Amino acid sequence: MKISTQLMVEPGHKARLRDRDPEAPPGIKGKAAAEKTLEKNMTRLEELQYLLYAESKRAVLIVFQAMDAGGKDGTIRHVMSALNPQGCSVTPFKVPTAEEAKHDFLWRIHKAAPRLGEFAIFNRSHYEDVLVVRVHNLVPKSTWAKRYDHINSFEKLLAESQVTIFKFFLHVSKDEQKERFQNRLEDPIRQWKLSSADFAERDYWDDYIKAYEDALTLCSTPWAPWYVIPANKKWFRNLAVSQILVEALENLDMKFPPPSLDVSKVRLK
Ligand code: AMP
Ligand code: MG
């Protein structure tokens, strides 16, 4: 079975995270083989981005969500380094600024959507508005509960505007998060990444899982599917993300535009 089929949350089906193993699936050959395939995928991704840019008829949006230390930054640093920075934007979504908070929750998101020919990568996204916002009751339930429909409509608008959408939930276990926090605590060049809020959020782990399960269930659509990426092993995570992107972008059947002049008639002096 293709990795994308295996890891996609089938639209209309319940996304139960406890039934999805954060470890690399059995039958995958292992780290060394995965890294070779990753390298090939990244070369292909670079070519596909070039083609997308040349064609300029569509765009790509890649959303990353995860628990703290789930690997969003690492995935962007590794896999997305295949992309030419010219033609690619990365937007991290933090606590809304005073200005952002005065608008509807999709306002800041829509501004960061990709132009035709380009990739946009979201490090966190509009999903925070049904995750952290829900877990900490930052708005009443009557407000966040309506957002799943708003999100689906918004993503449909993008999809119908030629944006191919990928949404990756990097799935790590609570133990793996602990180990990563521990490693950061012990590593002087990574201590800056830690905040006391990260540790406090661990207490809400189960609430986050519930909020994620609803977001994955209600917002995995044919036009913007969610993928749950087993992310305890970074090498598998990177392989899976790159593989899903390459397979889907190959299927777009993009073409270089024909030259605007008859190249056989050009004589350079
Ligand atoms: P980081 O990604 O570690 O830099 O942290 C960004 C923080 O911003 C996280 O704690 C997010 O939960 C928080 N955040 C992002 N979007 C929102 C939002 N819409 N409302 C409240 N907090 C948010
Ligand atoms: Mg953080």
JSON list of C-alpha atoms in Angstrom, two decimals, residues 79-182:
[
{"chain": "A", "resi": 79, "resn": "VAL", "atom": "CA", "xyz": [12.76, 18.12, 3.94]},
{"chain": "A", "resi": 80, "resn": "MET", "atom": "CA", "xyz": [11.93, 21.65, 2.88]},
{"chain": "A", "resi": 81, "resn": "SER", "atom": "CA", "xyz": [15.57, 22.49, 2.26]},
{"chain": "A", "resi": 82, "resn": "ALA", "atom": "CA", "xyz": [14.94, 20.81, -1.09]},
{"chain": "A", "resi": 83, "resn": "LEU", "atom": "CA", "xyz": [12.98, 23.88, -2.11]},
{"chain": "A", "resi": 84, "resn": "ASN", "atom": "CA", "xyz": [14.43, 26.95, -3.79]},
{"chain": "A", "resi": 85, "resn": "PRO", "atom": "CA", "xyz": [13.81, 29.81, -1.34]},
{"chain": "A", "resi": 86, "resn": "GLN", "atom": "CA", "xyz": [12.76, 31.90, -4.33]},
{"chain": "A", "resi": 87, "resn": "GLY", "atom": "CA", "xyz": [9.26, 30.52, -4.78]},
{"chain": "A", "resi": 88, "resn": "CYS", "atom": "CA", "xyz": [8.70, 29.39, -1.22]},
{"chain": "A", "resi": 89, "resn": "SER", "atom": "CA", "xyz": [7.54, 31.06, 1.98]},
{"chain": "A", "resi": 90, "resn": "VAL", "atom": "CA", "xyz": [7.52, 29.75, 5.54]},
{"chain": "A", "resi": 91, "resn": "THR", "atom": "CA", "xyz": [5.13, 31.31, 8.03]},
{"chain": "A", "resi": 92, "resn": "PRO", "atom": "CA", "xyz": [5.20, 30.46, 11.72]},
{"chain": "A", "resi": 93, "resn": "PHE", "atom": "CA", "xyz": [1.92, 31.21, 13.51]},
{"chain": "A", "resi": 94, "resn": "LYS", "atom": "CA", "xyz": [2.34, 32.38, 17.09]},
{"chain": "A", "resi": 95, "resn": "VAL", "atom": "CA", "xyz": [-0.04, 33.80, 19.68]},
{"chain": "A", "resi": 96, "resn": "PRO", "atom": "CA", "xyz": [-2.05, 36.32, 17.63]},
{"chain": "A", "resi": 97, "resn": "THR", "atom": "CA", "xyz": [-0.82, 39.90, 17.83]},
{"chain": "A", "resi": 98, "resn": "ALA", "atom": "CA", "xyz": [-3.21, 42.61, 19.03]},
{"chain": "A", "resi": 99, "resn": "GLU", "atom": "CA", "xyz": [-3.90, 43.48, 15.40]},
{"chain": "A", "resi": 100, "resn": "GLU", "atom": "CA", "xyz": [-4.52, 39.85, 14.37]},
{"chain": "A", "resi": 101, "resn": "ALA", "atom": "CA", "xyz": [-6.78, 39.28, 17.35]},
{"chain": "A", "resi": 102, "resn": "LYS", "atom": "CA", "xyz": [-9.07, 42.05, 16.14]},
{"chain": "A", "resi": 103, "resn": "HIS", "atom": "CA", "xyz": [-9.82, 40.15, 12.93]},
{"chain": "A", "resi": 104, "resn": "ASP", "atom": "CA", "xyz": [-11.49, 36.85, 12.19]},
{"chain": "A", "resi": 105, "resn": "PHE", "atom": "CA", "xyz": [-9.19, 33.87, 12.84]},
{"chain": "A", "resi": 106, "resn": "LEU", "atom": "CA", "xyz": [-8.55, 33.21, 9.14]},
{"chain": "A", "resi": 107, "resn": "TRP", "atom": "CA", "xyz": [-7.45, 36.73, 8.30]},
{"chain": "A", "resi": 108, "resn": "ARG", "atom": "CA", "xyz": [-3.77, 36.26, 9.07]},
{"chain": "A", "resi": 109, "resn": "ILE", "atom": "CA", "xyz": [-3.84, 32.80, 7.51]},
{"chain": "A", "resi": 110, "resn": "HIS", "atom": "CA", "xyz": [-5.29, 33.88, 4.19]},
{"chain": "A", "resi": 111, "resn": "LYS", "atom": "CA", "xyz": [-2.61, 36.56, 3.85]},
{"chain": "A", "resi": 112, "resn": "ALA", "atom": "CA", "xyz": [0.05, 33.85, 4.01]},
{"chain": "A", "resi": 113, "resn": "ALA", "atom": "CA", "xyz": [-1.56, 31.61, 1.36]},
{"chain": "A", "resi": 114, "resn": "PRO", "atom": "CA", "xyz": [0.69, 30.86, -1.62]},
{"chain": "A", "resi": 115, "resn": "ARG", "atom": "CA", "xyz": [0.66, 32.64, -4.97]},
{"chain": "A", "resi": 116, "resn": "LEU", "atom": "CA", "xyz": [0.38, 30.57, -8.15]},
{"chain": "A", "resi": 117, "resn": "GLY", "atom": "CA", "xyz": [3.75, 28.96, -8.86]},
{"chain": "A", "resi": 118, "resn": "GLU", "atom": "CA", "xyz": [4.77, 29.00, -5.21]},
{"chain": "A", "resi": 119, "resn": "PHE", "atom": "CA", "xyz": [4.94, 26.87, -2.10]},
{"chain": "A", "resi": 120, "resn": "ALA", "atom": "CA", "xyz": [3.77, 28.13, 1.28]},
{"chain": "A", "resi": 121, "resn": "ILE", "atom": "CA", "xyz": [4.72, 26.27, 4.43]},
{"chain": "A", "resi": 122, "resn": "PHE", "atom": "CA", "xyz": [2.84, 26.83, 7.67]},
{"chain": "A", "resi": 123, "resn": "ASN", "atom": "CA", "xyz": [4.58, 26.11, 10.96]},
{"chain": "A", "resi": 124, "resn": "ARG", "atom": "CA", "xyz": [1.35, 25.86, 13.00]},
{"chain": "A", "resi": 125, "resn": "SER", "atom": "CA", "xyz": [-1.73, 27.25, 11.33]},
{"chain": "A", "resi": 126, "resn": "HIS", "atom": "CA", "xyz": [-5.44, 28.06, 11.56]},
{"chain": "A", "resi": 127, "resn": "TYR", "atom": "CA", "xyz": [-5.76, 24.73, 13.39]},
{"chain": "A", "resi": 128, "resn": "GLU", "atom": "CA", "xyz": [-4.37, 26.38, 16.53]},
{"chain": "A", "resi": 129, "resn": "ASP", "atom": "CA", "xyz": [-7.77, 28.07, 16.68]},
{"chain": "A", "resi": 130, "resn": "VAL", "atom": "CA", "xyz": [-9.41, 24.70, 17.37]},
{"chain": "A", "resi": 131, "resn": "LEU", "atom": "CA", "xyz": [-6.48, 23.28, 19.38]},
{"chain": "A", "resi": 132, "resn": "VAL", "atom": "CA", "xyz": [-4.77, 25.55, 21.93]},
{"chain": "A", "resi": 133, "resn": "VAL", "atom": "CA", "xyz": [-7.80, 27.85, 21.83]},
{"chain": "A", "resi": 134, "resn": "ARG", "atom": "CA", "xyz": [-10.14, 24.97, 22.62]},
{"chain": "A", "resi": 135, "resn": "VAL", "atom": "CA", "xyz": [-7.92, 23.31, 25.23]},
{"chain": "A", "resi": 136, "resn": "HIS", "atom": "CA", "xyz": [-7.50, 26.57, 27.15]},
{"chain": "A", "resi": 137, "resn": "ASN", "atom": "CA", "xyz": [-11.01, 27.92, 26.59]},
{"chain": "A", "resi": 138, "resn": "LEU", "atom": "CA", "xyz": [-9.68, 31.07, 24.97]},
{"chain": "A", "resi": 139, "resn": "VAL", "atom": "CA", "xyz": [-13.06, 31.54, 23.30]},
{"chain": "A", "resi": 140, "resn": "PRO", "atom": "CA", "xyz": [-16.41, 29.93, 24.14]},
{"chain": "A", "resi": 141, "resn": "LYS", "atom": "CA", "xyz": [-17.24, 26.53, 22.69]},
{"chain": "A", "resi": 142, "resn": "SER", "atom": "CA", "xyz": [-20.02, 28.09, 20.61]},
{"chain": "A", "resi": 143, "resn": "THR", "atom": "CA", "xyz": [-17.28, 30.04, 18.79]},
{"chain": "A", "resi": 144, "resn": "TRP", "atom": "CA", "xyz": [-14.63, 27.35, 18.23]},
{"chain": "A", "resi": 145, "resn": "ALA", "atom": "CA", "xyz": [-17.20, 24.68, 17.37]},
{"chain": "A", "resi": 146, "resn": "LYS", "atom": "CA", "xyz": [-18.19, 26.61, 14.24]},
{"chain": "A", "resi": 147, "resn": "ARG", "atom": "CA", "xyz": [-14.61, 26.87, 13.07]},
{"chain": "A", "resi": 148, "resn": "TYR", "atom": "CA", "xyz": [-14.37, 23.35, 11.63]},
{"chain": "A", "resi": 149, "resn": "ASP", "atom": "CA", "xyz": [-16.90, 24.32, 8.96]},
{"chain": "A", "resi": 150, "resn": "HIS", "atom": "CA", "xyz": [-15.19, 27.65, 8.39]},
{"chain": "A", "resi": 151, "resn": "ILE", "atom": "CA", "xyz": [-11.87, 25.86, 7.95]},
{"chain": "A", "resi": 152, "resn": "ASN", "atom": "CA", "xyz": [-13.31, 23.36, 5.48]},
{"chain": "A", "resi": 153, "resn": "SER", "atom": "CA", "xyz": [-14.89, 26.15, 3.41]},
{"chain": "A", "resi": 154, "resn": "PHE", "atom": "CA", "xyz": [-11.71, 28.21, 3.49]},
{"chain": "A", "resi": 155, "resn": "GLU", "atom": "CA", "xyz": [-9.58, 25.27, 2.38]},
{"chain": "A", "resi": 156, "resn": "LYS", "atom": "CA", "xyz": [-12.10, 24.50, -0.35]},
{"chain": "A", "resi": 157, "resn": "LEU", "atom": "CA", "xyz": [-11.76, 28.06, -1.62]},
{"chain": "A", "resi": 158, "resn": "LEU", "atom": "CA", "xyz": [-7.99, 27.61, -1.76]},
{"chain": "A", "resi": 159, "resn": "ALA", "atom": "CA", "xyz": [-8.28, 24.21, -3.44]},
{"chain": "A", "resi": 160, "resn": "GLU", "atom": "CA", "xyz": [-10.65, 25.63, -6.05]},
{"chain": "A", "resi": 161, "resn": "SER", "atom": "CA", "xyz": [-8.10, 28.39, -6.58]},
{"chain": "A", "resi": 162, "resn": "GLN", "atom": "CA", "xyz": [-5.56, 25.72, -7.68]},
{"chain": "A", "resi": 163, "resn": "VAL", "atom": "CA", "xyz": [-3.86, 25.31, -4.32]},
{"chain": "A", "resi": 164, "resn": "THR", "atom": "CA", "xyz": [-2.86, 21.73, -3.58]},
{"chain": "A", "resi": 165, "resn": "ILE", "atom": "CA", "xyz": [-3.07, 21.31, 0.18]},
{"chain": "A", "resi": 166, "resn": "PHE", "atom": "CA", "xyz": [-1.15, 18.91, 2.42]},
{"chain": "A", "resi": 167, "resn": "LYS", "atom": "CA", "xyz": [-1.72, 18.79, 6.16]},
{"chain": "A", "resi": 168, "resn": "PHE", "atom": "CA", "xyz": [0.75, 16.82, 8.25]},
{"chain": "A", "resi": 169, "resn": "PHE", "atom": "CA", "xyz": [0.20, 15.99, 11.88]},
{"chain": "A", "resi": 170, "resn": "LEU", "atom": "CA", "xyz": [3.55, 14.82, 13.24]},
{"chain": "A", "resi": 171, "resn": "HIS", "atom": "CA", "xyz": [2.55, 12.17, 15.72]},
{"chain": "A", "resi": 172, "resn": "VAL", "atom": "CA", "xyz": [4.94, 11.60, 18.64]},
{"chain": "A", "resi": 173, "resn": "SER", "atom": "CA", "xyz": [4.28, 9.72, 21.85]},
{"chain": "A", "resi": 174, "resn": "LYS", "atom": "CA", "xyz": [4.26, 11.40, 25.24]},
{"chain": "A", "resi": 175, "resn": "ASP", "atom": "CA", "xyz": [7.40, 9.44, 26.18]},
{"chain": "A", "resi": 176, "resn": "GLU", "atom": "CA", "xyz": [9.19, 10.62, 23.05]},
{"chain": "A", "resi": 177, "resn": "GLN", "atom": "CA", "xyz": [8.28, 14.21, 23.88]},
{"chain": "A", "resi": 178, "resn": "LYS", "atom": "CA", "xyz": [9.72, 13.74, 27.35]},
{"chain": "A", "resi": 179, "resn": "GLU", "atom": "CA", "xyz": [12.95, 12.39, 25.91]},
{"chain": "A", "resi": 180, "resn": "ARG", "atom": "CA", "xyz": [13.23, 15.31, 23.49]},
{"chain": "A", "resi": 181, "resn": "PHE", "atom": "CA", "xyz": [12.61, 17.82, 26.29]},
{"chain": "A", "resi": 182, "resn": "GLN", "atom": "CA", "xyz": [15.23, 16.00, 28.37]}
]
